[in-house]
Amino acid sequence: MITTLSALAAVCLLSLAFILIIPCFAATKIFMRFLPRDIREAAKTHPDPSLGRQIIGYLMTALAAAGYVGLLFFLGADGLRRGYGFWLLFGRFMLFLYGYKLFDILVQDQYIVITRKYYVKFYPETKGCKSWDDRSFNTKNQMIRLIAFPFVCALMAWVTLLIGR
């Protein structure tokens, strides 16, 4: 349990650092695709960072994704080392994914994006957009993930056992 919670804390910190830093490095079109339509429209004319900064942004994105996947592999390998069966691995992956999703919804989406309006600092042309106050802007995507997680976790547990034994 401590290992799973430590991995969860690590991925949350990695994700937090990433979302706070990436606006300085990402191309506007790529960064804005995660935000509502009116914000994307308002930011259309925002200049992209230099090519060098964008390359750094792509590298940071790749490192963050590798860190996330690496933690999942670590949790699976550690579970095998400890002799976990399907249900313990499944529970571990569920705790990890749902814990991260809770952090994503409450801290990243609701607090940083909506309450603090953090990205308005980087994209001032989006200041008057109504979606900055819409707490349900990402509900459909979040619900799809929340519904898919048990199936994803079952698949990850099964693949982990298949590979590890």
Coordinates of N, CA and C in Angstrom, one line a residue:
M1 N 0.8 -1.2 0.0 CA 0.0 0.0 0.0 C 0.9 1.3 0.0
I2 N 1.9 1.3 0.8 CA 2.8 2.4 0.9 C 3.5 2.6 -0.5
T3 N 3.9 1.5 -1.1 CA 4.5 1.7 -2.5 C 3.6 2.3 -3.5
T4 N 2.3 1.8 -3.4 CA 1.3 2.3 -4.4 C 1.1 3.8 -4.1
L5 N 0.9 4.2 -2.9 CA 0.7 5.6 -2.5 C 1.9 6.5 -2.8
S6 N 3.1 5.9 -2.7 CA 4.3 6.7 -3.0 C 4.4 6.9 -4.5
A7 N 4.0 5.9 -5.3 CA 4.0 6.0 -6.8 C 2.9 7.0 -7.2
L8 N 1.8 7.0 -6.5 CA 0.7 7.9 -6.8 C 1.2 9.3 -6.5
A9 N 1.8 9.5 -5.4 CA 2.3 10.9 -5.0 C 3.4 11.3 -6.1
A10 N 4.2 10.4 -6.5 CA 5.2 10.8 -7.5 C 4.6 11.2 -8.8
V11 N 3.6 10.5 -9.3 CA 2.9 10.8 -10.6 C 2.2 12.1 -10.4
C12 N 1.6 12.4 -9.3 CA 0.8 13.6 -9.1 C 1.8 14.8 -9.1
L13 N 3.0 14.7 -8.4 CA 4.0 15.7 -8.4 C 4.5 15.9 -9.8
L14 N 4.8 14.8 -10.5 CA 5.3 14.9 -11.9 C 4.3 15.7 -12.8
S15 N 3.0 15.3 -12.7 CA 2.0 15.9 -13.5 C 1.8 17.4 -13.1
L16 N 1.8 17.7 -11.8 CA 1.7 19.1 -11.4 C 2.8 19.9 -12.0
A17 N 4.0 19.5 -11.8 CA 5.2 20.2 -12.4 C 5.0 20.4 -13.9
F18 N 4.6 19.3 -14.6 CA 4.4 19.4 -16.0 C 3.4 20.4 -16.4
I19 N 2.2 20.4 -15.8 CA 1.1 21.4 -16.2 C 1.4 22.8 -15.9
L20 N 2.3 23.0 -14.8 CA 2.7 24.4 -14.5 C 3.7 24.9 -15.4
I21 N 4.6 24.0 -16.0 CA 5.7 24.5 -16.8 C 5.4 24.5 -18.3
I22 N 4.6 23.5 -18.7 CA 4.4 23.3 -20.2 C 3.9 24.5 -21.0
P23 N 3.1 25.4 -20.4 CA 2.6 26.5 -21.2 C 3.7 27.4 -21.8
C24 N 4.9 27.4 -21.2 CA 6.0 28.2 -21.7 C 6.7 27.5 -22.9
F25 N 6.4 26.2 -23.1 CA 7.1 25.5 -24.1 C 6.2 24.8 -25.2
A26 N 5.0 24.7 -25.0 CA 4.1 24.0 -26.0 C 3.6 25.0 -27.0
A27 N 3.4 24.4 -28.2 CA 2.8 25.2 -29.3 C 1.3 25.4 -28.9
T28 N 0.8 26.6 -29.2 CA -0.5 27.0 -28.7 C -1.6 26.0 -29.2
K29 N -1.5 25.6 -30.4 CA -2.5 24.7 -31.0 C -2.6 23.4 -30.2
I30 N -1.4 22.9 -29.9 CA -1.3 21.6 -29.2 C -1.8 21.8 -27.7
F31 N -1.3 22.8 -27.1 CA -1.7 23.0 -25.7 C -3.2 23.3 -25.5
M32 N -3.8 24.0 -26.4 CA -5.2 24.4 -26.3 C -6.2 23.3 -26.7
R33 N -5.7 22.2 -27.3 CA -6.7 21.2 -27.7 C -7.3 20.5 -26.4
F34 N -6.8 20.7 -25.3 CA -7.3 20.2 -24.1 C -8.3 21.1 -23.4
L35 N -8.5 22.3 -23.9 CA -9.4 23.3 -23.3 C -10.6 23.5 -24.2
P36 N -11.6 24.1 -23.6 CA -12.9 24.3 -24.3 C -12.7 25.1 -25.6
R37 N -13.7 25.0 -26.5 CA -13.7 25.6 -27.8 C -13.5 27.2 -27.7
D38 N -14.3 27.9 -26.9 CA -14.2 29.3 -26.9 C -12.8 29.8 -26.4
I39 N -12.1 29.0 -25.6 CA -10.7 29.4 -25.2 C -9.8 29.1 -26.3
R40 N -10.0 28.0 -27.0 CA -9.1 27.7 -28.2 C -9.3 28.8 -29.3
E41 N -10.5 29.2 -29.5 CA -10.8 30.3 -30.5 C -10.1 31.6 -30.1
A42 N -10.2 31.9 -28.9 CA -9.6 33.2 -28.4 C -8.1 33.2 -28.5
A43 N -7.5 32.0 -28.3 CA -6.0 31.9 -28.3 C -5.4 31.6 -29.7
K44 N -6.3 31.5 -30.7 CA -5.8 31.2 -32.0 C -4.6 32.1 -32.5
T45 N -4.7 33.3 -32.2 CA -3.7 34.3 -32.7 C -2.5 34.4 -31.8
H46 N -2.5 33.6 -30.7 CA -1.4 33.7 -29.7 C -0.1 33.1 -30.4
P47 N 1.0 33.8 -30.3 CA 2.2 33.4 -31.0 C 2.8 32.1 -30.3
D48 N 3.3 31.2 -31.1 CA 3.9 30.0 -30.6 C 5.3 30.3 -30.0
P49 N 5.8 29.6 -29.1 CA 7.1 29.8 -28.6 C 8.1 29.4 -29.7
S50 N 9.4 29.7 -29.5 CA 10.4 29.5 -30.6 C 10.5 27.9 -30.8
L51 N 11.0 27.6 -31.9 CA 11.2 26.1 -32.2 C 12.0 25.4 -31.1
G52 N 13.0 26.1 -30.6 CA 13.9 25.5 -29.6 C 13.0 25.2 -28.3
R53 N 12.2 26.1 -27.9 CA 11.3 25.9 -26.8 C 10.3 24.8 -27.0
Q54 N 9.8 24.8 -28.3 CA 8.8 23.7 -28.6 C 9.5 22.3 -28.5
I55 N 10.7 22.2 -29.0 CA 11.4 20.9 -28.9 C 11.6 20.5 -27.4
I56 N 12.0 21.5 -26.6 CA 12.1 21.2 -25.1 C 10.7 20.8 -24.6
G57 N 9.6 21.4 -25.1 CA 8.3 21.0 -24.6 C 8.0 19.6 -25.0
Y58 N 8.3 19.2 -26.3 CA 8.1 17.8 -26.7 C 8.9 16.8 -25.9
L59 N 10.1 17.2 -25.6 CA 11.0 16.3 -24.7 C 10.4 16.2 -23.3
M60 N 9.9 17.3 -22.8 CA 9.3 17.3 -21.5 C 8.0 16.4 -21.5
T61 N 7.3 16.5 -22.5 CA 6.1 15.7 -22.7 C 6.4 14.2 -22.7
A62 N 7.4 13.9 -23.5 CA 7.9 12.5 -23.6 C 8.4 12.0 -22.3
L63 N 9.2 12.8 -21.6 CA 9.7 12.4 -20.2 C 8.5 12.2 -19.2
A64 N 7.5 13.1 -19.3 CA 6.4 12.9 -18.3 C 5.6 11.7 -18.7
A65 N 5.4 11.4 -19.9 CA 4.7 10.2 -20.3 C 5.5 8.9 -19.9
A66 N 6.8 9.0 -20.2 CA 7.7 7.9 -19.8 C 7.6 7.7 -18.3
G67 N 7.6 8.7 -17.5 CA 7.5 8.6 -16.1 C 6.3 8.0 -15.6
Y68 N 5.2 8.3 -16.2 CA 3.8 7.8 -15.9 C 3.8 6.3 -16.2
V69 N 4.2 5.9 -17.4 CA 4.3 4.5 -17.8 C 5.3 3.7 -17.0
G70 N 6.4 4.4 -16.7 CA 7.4 3.7 -15.9 C 6.9 3.4 -14.5
L71 N 6.1 4.3 -13.9 CA 5.5 4.0 -12.6 C 4.6 2.9 -12.7
L72 N 3.8 2.8 -13.7 CA 2.9 1.6 -13.9 C 3.6 0.3 -14.0
F73 N 4.7 0.3 -14.8 CA 5.6 -0.9 -14.9 C 6.2 -1.2 -13.5
F74 N 6.6 -0.2 -12.8 CA 7.2 -0.4 -11.5 C 6.2 -1.1 -10.6
L75 N 5.0 -0.6 -10.6 CA 3.9 -1.1 -9.7 C 3.6 -2.6 -10.1
G76 N 3.6 -2.9 -11.4 CA 3.4 -4.3 -11.8 C 4.5 -5.2 -11.4
A77 N 5.8 -4.7 -11.7 CA 7.0 -5.5 -11.3 C 7.1 -5.7 -9.8
D78 N 6.8 -4.7 -9.1 CA 6.9 -4.8 -7.6 C 5.8 -5.7 -7.1
G79 N 4.6 -5.7 -7.7 CA 3.6 -6.6 -7.3 C 3.9 -8.1 -7.6
L80 N 4.6 -8.3 -8.7 CA 5.0 -9.7 -9.0 C 6.1 -10.1 -8.0
R81 N 7.0 -9.2 -7.7 CA 8.1 -9.5 -6.7 C 7.5 -9.9 -5.4
R82 N 6.4 -9.3 -5.0 CA 5.7 -9.5 -3.8 C 4.8 -10.7 -3.8
G83 N 4.6 -11.3 -5.0 CA 3.7 -12.4 -5.1 C 2.3 -12.1 -5.3
Y84 N 1.9 -10.9 -5.7 CA 0.6 -10.5 -5.9 C -0.1 -11.3 -7.0
G85 N -1.4 -11.7 -6.8 CA -2.2 -12.3 -7.8 C -3.0 -11.2 -8.5
F86 N -3.9 -11.7 -9.3 CA -4.7 -10.8 -10.2 C -5.4 -9.7 -9.4
W87 N -6.1 -10.1 -8.3 CA -6.9 -9.1 -7.6 C -6.1 -8.1 -6.9
L88 N -4.9 -8.5 -6.3 CA -4.1 -7.5 -5.7 C -3.5 -6.5 -6.7
L89 N -3.1 -7.0 -7.8 CA -2.6 -6.2 -8.9 C -3.7 -5.2 -9.4
F90 N -4.9 -5.8 -9.6 CA -6.0 -5.0 -10.1 C -6.3 -3.9 -9.1
G91 N -6.3 -4.2 -7.8 CA -6.6 -3.2 -6.8 C -5.5 -2.1 -6.7
R92 N -4.3 -2.6 -6.9 CA -3.2 -1.6 -6.9 C -3.3 -0.6 -8.1
F93 N -3.6 -1.2 -9.3 CA -3.8 -0.3 -10.5 C -5.0 0.6 -10.3
M94 N -6.1 0.1 -9.7 CA -7.3 0.9 -9.5 C -7.0 2.0 -8.6
L95 N -6.3 1.8 -7.5 CA -5.9 2.8 -6.5 C -5.1 3.9 -7.2
F96 N -4.1 3.4 -8.0 CA -3.2 4.4 -8.7 C -4.0 5.2 -9.7
L97 N -4.8 4.6 -10.6 CA -5.4 5.4 -11.6 C -6.6 6.3 -11.1
Y98 N -7.4 5.7 -10.1 CA -8.4 6.5 -9.6 C -7.9 7.6 -8.7
G99 N -6.8 7.4 -8.0 CA -6.1 8.4 -7.2 C -5.6 9.5 -8.0
Y100 N -5.0 9.1 -9.1 CA -4.5 10.2 -10.0 C -5.6 11.0 -10.7
K101 N -6.7 10.3 -11.0 CA -7.8 11.0 -11.7 C -8.5 11.9 -10.7
L102 N -8.5 11.5 -9.4 CA -9.1 12.4 -8.4 C -8.2 13.7 -8.3
F103 N -6.9 13.5 -8.3 CA -5.9 14.6 -8.3 C -6.1 15.5 -9.5
D104 N -6.3 14.9 -10.6 CA -6.4 15.6 -11.9 C -7.7 16.4 -11.9
I105 N -8.8 15.9 -11.4 CA -10.1 16.6 -11.4 C -10.0 17.7 -10.4
L106 N -9.7 17.4 -9.2 CA -9.8 18.4 -8.1 C -8.7 19.4 -8.1
V107 N -7.4 19.0 -8.3 CA -6.3 20.0 -8.3 C -6.1 20.6 -9.6
Q108 N -5.9 19.8 -10.7 CA -5.5 20.4 -11.9 C -6.7 21.1 -12.6
D109 N -7.8 20.4 -12.8 CA -8.9 21.0 -13.5 C -9.6 22.1 -12.7
Q110 N -10.1 21.7 -11.5 CA -10.9 22.6 -10.7 C -10.2 23.7 -10.1
Y111 N -9.0 23.4 -9.5 CA -8.3 24.5 -8.8 C -7.4 25.3 -9.7
I112 N -6.5 24.6 -10.4 CA -5.5 25.4 -11.2 C -6.2 26.0 -12.4
V113 N -6.9 25.2 -13.2 CA -7.5 25.8 -14.4 C -8.7 26.7 -14.2
I114 N -9.7 26.3 -13.3 CA -10.9 27.0 -13.1 C -10.8 28.1 -12.0
T115 N -10.4 27.7 -10.8 CA -10.4 28.6 -9.7 C -9.3 29.7 -9.9
R116 N -8.0 29.2 -10.1 CA -6.9 30.1 -10.2 C -6.7 30.8 -11.6
K117 N -7.4 30.1 -12.6 CA -7.2 30.6 -14.0 C -5.8 30.8 -14.3
Y118 N -5.0 29.8 -14.0 CA -3.5 29.9 -14.2 C -3.1 30.1 -15.6
Y119 N -3.8 29.5 -16.6 CA -3.4 29.7 -18.0 C -3.7 31.0 -18.6
V120 N -4.5 31.8 -17.9 CA -4.8 33.1 -18.4 C -3.5 34.0 -18.4
K121 N -2.6 33.7 -17.5 CA -1.4 34.4 -17.4 C -0.5 34.2 -18.7
F122 N -0.6 33.1 -19.3 CA 0.1 32.8 -20.4 C -0.6 33.1 -21.7
Y123 N -1.9 33.1 -21.6 CA -2.8 33.4 -22.8 C -3.8 34.5 -22.4
P124 N -3.3 35.8 -22.3 CA -4.2 36.9 -21.8 C -5.4 37.1 -22.7
E125 N -5.2 36.8 -24.0 CA -6.4 37.0 -24.9 C -7.6 36.2 -24.6
T126 N -7.4 35.2 -23.7 CA -8.5 34.3 -23.3 C -9.2 34.8 -22.0
K127 N -8.9 35.9 -21.5 CA -9.4 36.4 -20.2 C -10.9 36.4 -20.1
G128 N -11.6 36.9 -21.1 CA -13.0 37.0 -21.0 C -13.8 35.8 -21.3
C129 N -13.2 34.7 -21.6 CA -13.9 33.5 -22.0 C -14.7 32.9 -20.9
K130 N -16.0 32.5 -21.2 CA -16.9 32.0 -20.2 C -16.5 30.6 -19.7
S131 N -15.7 29.8 -20.5 CA -15.4 28.5 -20.1 C -14.4 28.5 -18.9
W132 N -13.7 29.6 -18.7 CA -12.8 29.6 -17.5 C -13.6 29.5 -16.2
D133 N -14.9 29.7 -16.3 CA -15.8 29.6 -15.1 C -16.7 28.3 -15.2
D134 N -16.5 27.5 -16.2 CA -17.4 26.3 -16.4 C -16.7 25.1 -15.7
R135 N -17.2 24.8 -14.6 CA -16.6 23.7 -13.8 C -16.9 22.3 -14.4
S136 N -17.7 22.3 -15.4 CA -18.0 21.0 -16.0 C -17.4 20.8 -17.4
F137 N -16.4 21.7 -17.7 CA -15.9 21.7 -19.1 C -15.3 20.4 -19.6
N138 N -14.9 19.5 -18.7 CA -14.2 18.3 -19.1 C -14.9 17.1 -18.6
T139 N -16.2 17.2 -18.2 CA -17.0 16.1 -17.6 C -17.1 14.9 -18.4
K140 N -17.4 15.0 -19.7 CA -17.6 13.9 -20.6 C -16.3 13.0 -20.7
N141 N -15.2 13.7 -20.9 CA -13.9 13.0 -21.0 C -13.6 12.3 -19.7
Q142 N -13.8 13.0 -18.6 CA -13.5 12.4 -17.3 C -14.3 11.2 -17.0
M143 N -15.6 11.3 -17.3 CA -16.5 10.1 -17.1 C -16.2 8.9 -17.9
I144 N -15.8 9.2 -19.2 CA -15.3 8.0 -20.0 C -14.1 7.3 -19.4
R145 N -13.2 8.1 -18.9 CA -12.0 7.5 -18.3 C -12.4 6.8 -17.0
L146 N -13.3 7.4 -16.2 CA -13.7 6.7 -14.9 C -14.4 5.4 -15.2
I147 N -15.2 5.3 -16.2 CA -15.9 4.1 -16.6 C -14.9 3.1 -17.2
A148 N -13.9 3.5 -17.9 CA -13.0 2.6 -18.6 C -11.9 2.0 -17.6
F149 N -11.6 2.7 -16.5 CA -10.6 2.3 -15.6 C -10.6 0.9 -15.1
P150 N -11.8 0.4 -14.7 CA -11.8 -1.0 -14.2 C -11.4 -2.0 -15.3
F151 N -11.8 -1.7 -16.5 CA -11.4 -2.6 -17.6 C -9.9 -2.5 -17.9
V152 N -9.4 -1.3 -17.9 CA -8.0 -1.0 -18.1 C -7.1 -1.7 -17.0
C153 N -7.6 -1.5 -15.8 CA -6.8 -2.1 -14.7 C -6.9 -3.7 -14.7
A154 N -8.0 -4.2 -15.1 CA -8.1 -5.7 -15.3 C -7.1 -6.2 -16.4
L155 N -7.1 -5.4 -17.5 CA -6.2 -5.8 -18.6 C -4.7 -5.6 -18.1
M156 N -4.4 -4.6 -17.4 CA -3.0 -4.4 -17.0 C -2.6 -5.5 -16.0
A157 N -3.5 -5.9 -15.1 CA -3.2 -6.9 -14.1 C -3.0 -8.3 -14.9
W158 N -3.8 -8.5 -15.8 CA -3.7 -9.8 -16.6 C -2.4 -9.8 -17.4
V159 N -2.1 -8.7 -18.1 CA -0.9 -8.7 -18.9 C 0.3 -8.8 -17.9
T160 N 0.3 -8.1 -16.8 CA 1.4 -8.2 -15.9 C 1.7 -9.6 -15.4
L161 N 0.6 -10.3 -15.1 CA 0.7 -11.7 -14.7 C 1.2 -12.6 -15.9
L162 N 0.7 -12.3 -17.1 CA 1.0 -13.1 -18.2 C 2.5 -12.9 -18.5
I163 N 3.0 -11.7 -18.5 CA 4.4 -11.5 -18.7 C 5.3 -12.0 -17.6
G164 N 4.9 -11.8 -16.4 CA 5.7 -12.1 -15.2 C 5.8 -13.5 -14.8
R165 N 5.0 -14.4 -15.4 CA 5.0 -15.8 -14.9 C 5.1 -16.7 -16.0

